[in-house]
Amino acid sequence: MGAKWVYHRFVTDKGQWEATVVEYKGPVSIKWNGQDVPAHRVVSGDAVADLDDRGMPLQLDSPQGKLTRAVPE
């Protein structure tokens, strides 16, 4: 828990490479599809991703909006 990873990404509107820190915050319980489900929380800047056990996103919350994985039919 608390592991950090730094990588560089190219920010097109700035025209430069920028260091980005990603941090694993640990296991959490989130509401998804009306149920409490376990997830792994990862934070990168002002974005928060809740991932399943395979590392696939359940939801992503950022200032630009919130994305939630669709429930399979």
Tab-separated table of N, CA, C and O in Angstrom:
chain	number	residue	atom	x	y	z
A	1	MET	N	0.839	-1.170	0.000
A	1	MET	CA	0.000	0.000	0.000
A	1	MET	C	0.890	1.240	0.000
A	1	MET	O	1.937	1.268	0.614
A	2	GLY	N	0.462	2.283	-0.707
A	2	GLY	CA	1.233	3.508	-0.762
A	2	GLY	C	2.347	3.492	-1.788
A	2	GLY	O	3.157	4.410	-1.820
A	3	ALA	N	2.384	2.459	-2.639
A	3	ALA	CA	3.416	2.408	-3.673
A	3	ALA	C	3.215	3.548	-4.659
A	3	ALA	O	2.094	3.893	-5.003
A	4	LYS	N	4.330	4.155	-5.090
A	4	LYS	CA	4.266	5.257	-6.049
A	4	LYS	C	5.057	4.904	-7.292
A	4	LYS	O	6.051	4.185	-7.223
A	5	TRP	N	4.601	5.449	-8.413
A	5	TRP	CA	5.274	5.257	-9.682
A	5	TRP	C	5.295	6.597	-10.387
A	5	TRP	O	4.277	7.299	-10.425
A	6	VAL	N	6.428	6.989	-10.909
A	6	VAL	CA	6.554	8.251	-11.637
A	6	VAL	C	6.850	7.925	-13.097
A	6	VAL	O	7.727	7.115	-13.394
A	7	TYR	N	6.105	8.542	-13.995
A	7	TYR	CA	6.364	8.388	-15.415
A	7	TYR	C	6.246	9.761	-16.075
A	7	TYR	O	5.702	10.698	-15.500
A	8	HIS	N	6.758	9.879	-17.279
A	8	HIS	CA	6.683	11.135	-18.019
A	8	HIS	C	5.692	10.979	-19.174
A	8	HIS	O	5.711	9.977	-19.870
A	9	ARG	N	4.841	11.981	-19.326
A	9	ARG	CA	3.880	11.987	-20.421
A	9	ARG	C	3.998	13.312	-21.152
A	9	ARG	O	4.383	14.324	-20.562
A	10	PHE	N	3.672	13.281	-22.428
A	10	PHE	CA	3.748	14.500	-23.227
A	10	PHE	C	2.421	15.226	-23.145
A	10	PHE	O	1.373	14.679	-23.484
A	11	VAL	N	2.441	16.469	-22.672
A	11	VAL	CA	1.244	17.301	-22.538
A	11	VAL	C	1.175	18.177	-23.784
A	11	VAL	O	1.973	19.115	-23.953
A	12	THR	N	0.224	17.858	-24.668
A	12	THR	CA	0.182	18.524	-25.969
A	12	THR	C	-0.104	20.019	-25.871
A	12	THR	O	0.495	20.799	-26.608
A	13	ASP	N	-1.000	20.432	-24.962
A	13	ASP	CA	-1.298	21.862	-24.900
A	13	ASP	C	-0.150	22.678	-24.306
A	13	ASP	O	-0.071	23.881	-24.520
A	14	LYS	N	0.767	22.035	-23.591
A	14	LYS	CA	1.951	22.719	-23.074
A	14	LYS	C	3.156	22.518	-23.994
A	14	LYS	O	4.134	23.245	-23.918
A	15	GLY	N	3.091	21.465	-24.817
A	15	GLY	CA	4.192	21.160	-25.723
A	15	GLY	C	5.432	20.665	-25.013
A	15	GLY	O	6.551	20.893	-25.465
A	16	GLN	N	5.249	19.960	-23.887
A	16	GLN	CA	6.410	19.483	-23.126
A	16	GLN	C	6.084	18.204	-22.366
A	16	GLN	O	4.927	17.857	-22.169
A	17	TRP	N	7.161	17.534	-21.949
A	17	TRP	CA	7.039	16.346	-21.126
A	17	TRP	C	6.830	16.764	-19.682
A	17	TRP	O	7.419	17.731	-19.221
A	18	GLU	N	5.991	16.006	-18.972
A	18	GLU	CA	5.690	16.340	-17.584
A	18	GLU	C	5.725	15.071	-16.732
A	18	GLU	O	5.173	14.042	-17.119
A	19	ALA	N	6.391	15.162	-15.579
A	19	ALA	CA	6.427	14.027	-14.652
A	19	ALA	C	5.052	13.868	-14.018
A	19	ALA	O	4.420	14.844	-13.618
A	20	THR	N	4.593	12.640	-13.956
A	20	THR	CA	3.294	12.332	-13.372
A	20	THR	C	3.483	11.264	-12.306
A	20	THR	O	4.144	10.258	-12.543
A	21	VAL	N	2.909	11.480	-11.137
A	21	VAL	CA	3.015	10.529	-10.029
A	21	VAL	C	1.690	9.776	-9.907
A	21	VAL	O	0.618	10.369	-9.871
A	22	VAL	N	1.789	8.459	-9.865
A	22	VAL	CA	0.634	7.586	-9.652
A	22	VAL	C	0.863	6.878	-8.326
A	22	VAL	O	1.944	6.347	-8.082
A	23	GLU	N	-0.168	6.871	-7.457
A	23	GLU	CA	-0.005	6.245	-6.139
A	23	GLU	C	-1.139	5.268	-5.867
A	23	GLU	O	-2.309	5.586	-6.059
A	24	TYR	N	-0.754	4.076	-5.422
A	24	TYR	CA	-1.724	3.072	-5.006
A	24	TYR	C	-2.129	3.373	-3.574
A	24	TYR	O	-1.294	3.402	-2.670
A	25	LYS	N	-3.425	3.624	-3.363
A	25	LYS	CA	-3.910	3.987	-2.030
A	25	LYS	C	-4.385	2.781	-1.231
A	25	LYS	O	-4.524	2.861	-0.024
A	26	GLY	N	-4.668	1.666	-1.920
A	26	GLY	CA	-5.070	0.459	-1.209
A	26	GLY	C	-6.490	0.034	-1.513
A	26	GLY	O	-7.196	0.645	-2.311
A	27	PRO	N	-6.931	-1.028	-0.842
A	27	PRO	CA	-8.276	-1.553	-1.083
A	27	PRO	C	-9.344	-0.635	-0.480
A	27	PRO	O	-9.143	-0.044	0.578
A	28	VAL	N	-10.465	-0.519	-1.218
A	28	VAL	CA	-11.621	0.256	-0.764
A	28	VAL	C	-12.883	-0.507	-1.137
A	28	VAL	O	-12.843	-1.462	-1.914
A	29	SER	N	-13.999	-0.086	-0.590
A	29	SER	CA	-15.304	-0.613	-0.972
A	29	SER	C	-16.061	0.532	-1.628
A	29	SER	O	-16.118	1.633	-1.080
A	30	ILE	N	-16.594	0.291	-2.842
A	30	ILE	CA	-17.319	1.335	-3.562
A	30	ILE	C	-18.718	0.856	-3.910
A	30	ILE	O	-18.986	-0.346	-3.937
A	31	LYS	N	-19.607	1.794	-4.177
A	31	LYS	CA	-20.946	1.477	-4.683
A	31	LYS	C	-20.852	1.380	-6.192
A	31	LYS	O	-20.441	2.322	-6.865
A	32	TRP	N	-21.204	0.233	-6.753
A	32	TRP	CA	-21.193	0.031	-8.196
A	32	TRP	C	-22.336	-0.900	-8.544
A	32	TRP	O	-22.484	-1.967	-7.929
A	33	ASN	N	-23.176	-0.497	-9.476
A	33	ASN	CA	-24.334	-1.288	-9.868
A	33	ASN	C	-25.241	-1.560	-8.667
A	33	ASN	O	-25.815	-2.635	-8.529
A	34	GLY	N	-25.340	-0.589	-7.759
A	34	GLY	CA	-26.213	-0.716	-6.600
A	34	GLY	C	-25.698	-1.643	-5.513
A	34	GLY	O	-26.418	-1.953	-4.573
A	35	GLN	N	-24.459	-2.090	-5.633
A	35	GLN	CA	-23.891	-3.009	-4.651
A	35	GLN	C	-22.566	-2.457	-4.122
A	35	GLN	O	-21.889	-1.694	-4.801
A	36	ASP	N	-22.200	-2.877	-2.933
A	36	ASP	CA	-20.862	-2.586	-2.423
A	36	ASP	C	-19.913	-3.624	-3.006
A	36	ASP	O	-20.146	-4.828	-2.858
A	37	VAL	N	-18.888	-3.155	-3.701
A	37	VAL	CA	-17.923	-4.074	-4.307
A	37	VAL	C	-16.509	-3.666	-3.889
A	37	VAL	O	-16.232	-2.484	-3.687
A	38	PRO	N	-15.598	-4.642	-3.772
A	38	PRO	CA	-14.213	-4.309	-3.440
A	38	PRO	C	-13.504	-3.726	-4.656
A	38	PRO	O	-13.789	-4.099	-5.797
A	39	ALA	N	-12.603	-2.797	-4.409
A	39	ALA	CA	-11.839	-2.177	-5.491
A	39	ALA	C	-10.468	-1.791	-4.955
A	39	ALA	O	-10.217	-1.824	-3.745
A	40	HIS	N	-9.578	-1.446	-5.871
A	40	HIS	CA	-8.249	-0.946	-5.526
A	40	HIS	C	-8.186	0.498	-6.001
A	40	HIS	O	-8.419	0.781	-7.174
A	41	ARG	N	-7.869	1.416	-5.095
A	41	ARG	CA	-7.858	2.843	-5.435
A	41	ARG	C	-6.463	3.276	-5.859
A	41	ARG	O	-5.468	3.006	-5.187
A	42	VAL	N	-6.418	3.969	-7.016
A	42	VAL	CA	-5.185	4.514	-7.573
A	42	VAL	C	-5.430	5.992	-7.862
A	42	VAL	O	-6.442	6.347	-8.461
A	43	VAL	N	-4.504	6.852	-7.424
A	43	VAL	CA	-4.651	8.292	-7.599
A	43	VAL	C	-3.513	8.807	-8.472
A	43	VAL	O	-2.348	8.473	-8.255
A	44	SER	N	-3.869	9.620	-9.466
A	44	SER	CA	-2.895	10.264	-10.337
A	44	SER	C	-3.296	11.727	-10.480
A	44	SER	O	-4.276	12.044	-11.162
A	45	GLY	N	-2.563	12.607	-9.814
A	45	GLY	CA	-2.922	14.026	-9.827
A	45	GLY	C	-4.279	14.220	-9.181
A	45	GLY	O	-4.505	13.793	-8.053
A	46	ASP	N	-5.212	14.803	-9.927
A	46	ASP	CA	-6.550	15.027	-9.390
A	46	ASP	C	-7.555	13.985	-9.881
A	46	ASP	O	-8.758	14.157	-9.751
A	47	ALA	N	-7.056	12.886	-10.451
A	47	ALA	CA	-7.920	11.796	-10.912
A	47	ALA	C	-7.823	10.609	-9.954
A	47	ALA	O	-6.752	10.271	-9.468
A	48	VAL	N	-8.981	9.982	-9.690
A	48	VAL	CA	-9.052	8.816	-8.809
A	48	VAL	C	-9.668	7.669	-9.598
A	48	VAL	O	-10.767	7.807	-10.150
A	49	ALA	N	-8.959	6.548	-9.667
A	49	ALA	CA	-9.453	5.359	-10.367
A	49	ALA	C	-9.682	4.247	-9.356
A	49	ALA	O	-8.834	4.001	-8.500
A	50	ASP	N	-10.842	3.599	-9.456
A	50	ASP	CA	-11.141	2.413	-8.660
A	50	ASP	C	-11.133	1.228	-9.611
A	50	ASP	O	-11.904	1.185	-10.569
A	51	LEU	N	-10.229	0.269	-9.355
A	51	LEU	CA	-9.971	-0.845	-10.265
A	51	LEU	C	-10.406	-2.167	-9.659
A	51	LEU	O	-10.356	-2.340	-8.441
A	52	ASP	N	-10.786	-3.112	-10.538
A	52	ASP	CA	-11.121	-4.448	-10.046
A	52	ASP	C	-9.829	-5.229	-9.804
A	52	ASP	O	-8.726	-4.705	-9.983
A	53	ASP	N	-9.949	-6.496	-9.419
A	53	ASP	CA	-8.770	-7.313	-9.096
A	53	ASP	C	-7.871	-7.586	-10.296
A	53	ASP	O	-6.725	-7.985	-10.138
A	54	ARG	N	-8.399	-7.383	-11.521
A	54	ARG	CA	-7.593	-7.573	-12.728
A	54	ARG	C	-6.962	-6.270	-13.210
A	54	ARG	O	-6.305	-6.239	-14.231
A	55	GLY	N	-7.223	-5.169	-12.469
A	55	GLY	CA	-6.665	-3.880	-12.848
A	55	GLY	C	-7.516	-3.120	-13.847
A	55	GLY	O	-7.102	-2.087	-14.362
A	56	MET	N	-8.720	-3.632	-14.118
A	56	MET	CA	-9.630	-2.967	-15.050
A	56	MET	C	-10.471	-1.946	-14.286
A	56	MET	O	-10.925	-2.218	-13.174
A	57	PRO	N	-10.689	-0.768	-14.872
A	57	PRO	CA	-11.416	0.276	-14.156
A	57	PRO	C	-12.890	-0.039	-13.917
A	57	PRO	O	-13.577	-0.509	-14.820
A	58	LEU	N	-13.338	0.199	-12.704
A	58	LEU	CA	-14.765	0.181	-12.383
A	58	LEU	C	-15.314	1.593	-12.532
A	58	LEU	O	-16.394	1.797	-13.063
A	59	GLN	N	-14.539	2.559	-12.033
A	59	GLN	CA	-14.924	3.952	-12.212
A	59	GLN	C	-13.691	4.843	-12.151
A	59	GLN	O	-12.687	4.498	-11.546
A	60	LEU	N	-13.799	5.988	-12.825
A	60	LEU	CA	-12.740	6.984	-12.869
A	60	LEU	C	-13.383	8.329	-12.603
A	60	LEU	O	-14.345	8.708	-13.274
A	61	ASP	N	-12.869	9.044	-11.622
A	61	ASP	CA	-13.415	10.342	-11.245
A	61	ASP	C	-12.326	11.397	-11.395
A	61	ASP	O	-11.240	11.256	-10.825
A	62	SER	N	-12.607	12.434	-12.206
A	62	SER	CA	-11.652	13.512	-12.421
A	62	SER	C	-12.422	14.817	-12.560
A	62	SER	O	-13.650	14.802	-12.688
A	63	PRO	N	-11.718	15.953	-12.561
A	63	PRO	CA	-12.415	17.230	-12.738
A	63	PRO	C	-13.181	17.310	-14.073
A	63	PRO	O	-14.151	18.049	-14.185
A	64	GLN	N	-12.759	16.532	-15.069
A	64	GLN	CA	-13.441	16.545	-16.362
A	64	GLN	C	-14.750	15.756	-16.337
A	64	GLN	O	-15.567	15.877	-17.236
A	65	GLY	N	-14.936	14.909	-15.332
A	65	GLY	CA	-16.160	14.122	-15.231
A	65	GLY	C	-15.908	12.768	-14.601
A	65	GLY	O	-14.793	12.444	-14.197
A	66	LYS	N	-16.971	11.988	-14.533
A	66	LYS	CA	-16.885	10.651	-13.937
A	66	LYS	C	-17.290	9.617	-14.977
A	66	LYS	O	-18.306	9.762	-15.647
A	67	LEU	N	-16.464	8.578	-15.116
A	67	LEU	CA	-16.752	7.451	-15.999
A	67	LEU	C	-17.000	6.210	-15.134
A	67	LEU	O	-16.256	5.976	-14.191
A	68	THR	N	-18.020	5.462	-15.480
A	68	THR	CA	-18.339	4.242	-14.747
A	68	THR	C	-18.484	3.100	-15.739
A	68	THR	O	-19.114	3.253	-16.787
A	69	ARG	N	-17.878	1.963	-15.417
A	69	ARG	CA	-17.979	0.786	-16.287
A	69	ARG	C	-19.430	0.357	-16.394
A	69	ARG	O	-20.147	0.303	-15.405
A	70	ALA	N	-19.857	0.059	-17.613
A	70	ALA	CA	-21.220	-0.413	-17.828
A	70	ALA	C	-21.402	-1.803	-17.229
A	70	ALA	O	-20.458	-2.590	-17.177
A	71	VAL	N	-22.589	-2.072	-16.776
A	71	VAL	CA	-22.918	-3.376	-16.206
A	71	VAL	C	-23.282	-4.311	-17.360
A	71	VAL	O	-24.129	-3.969	-18.187
A	72	PRO	N	-22.649	-5.476	-17.454
A	72	PRO	CA	-23.001	-6.400	-18.535
A	72	PRO	C	-24.441	-6.878	-18.410
A	72	PRO	O	-24.945	-7.049	-17.316
A	73	GLU	N	-25.085	-7.054	-19.557
A	73	GLU	CA	-26.482	-7.505	-19.554
A	73	GLU	C	-26.578	-9.007	-19.454
A	73	GLU	O	-25.748	-9.724	-19.805
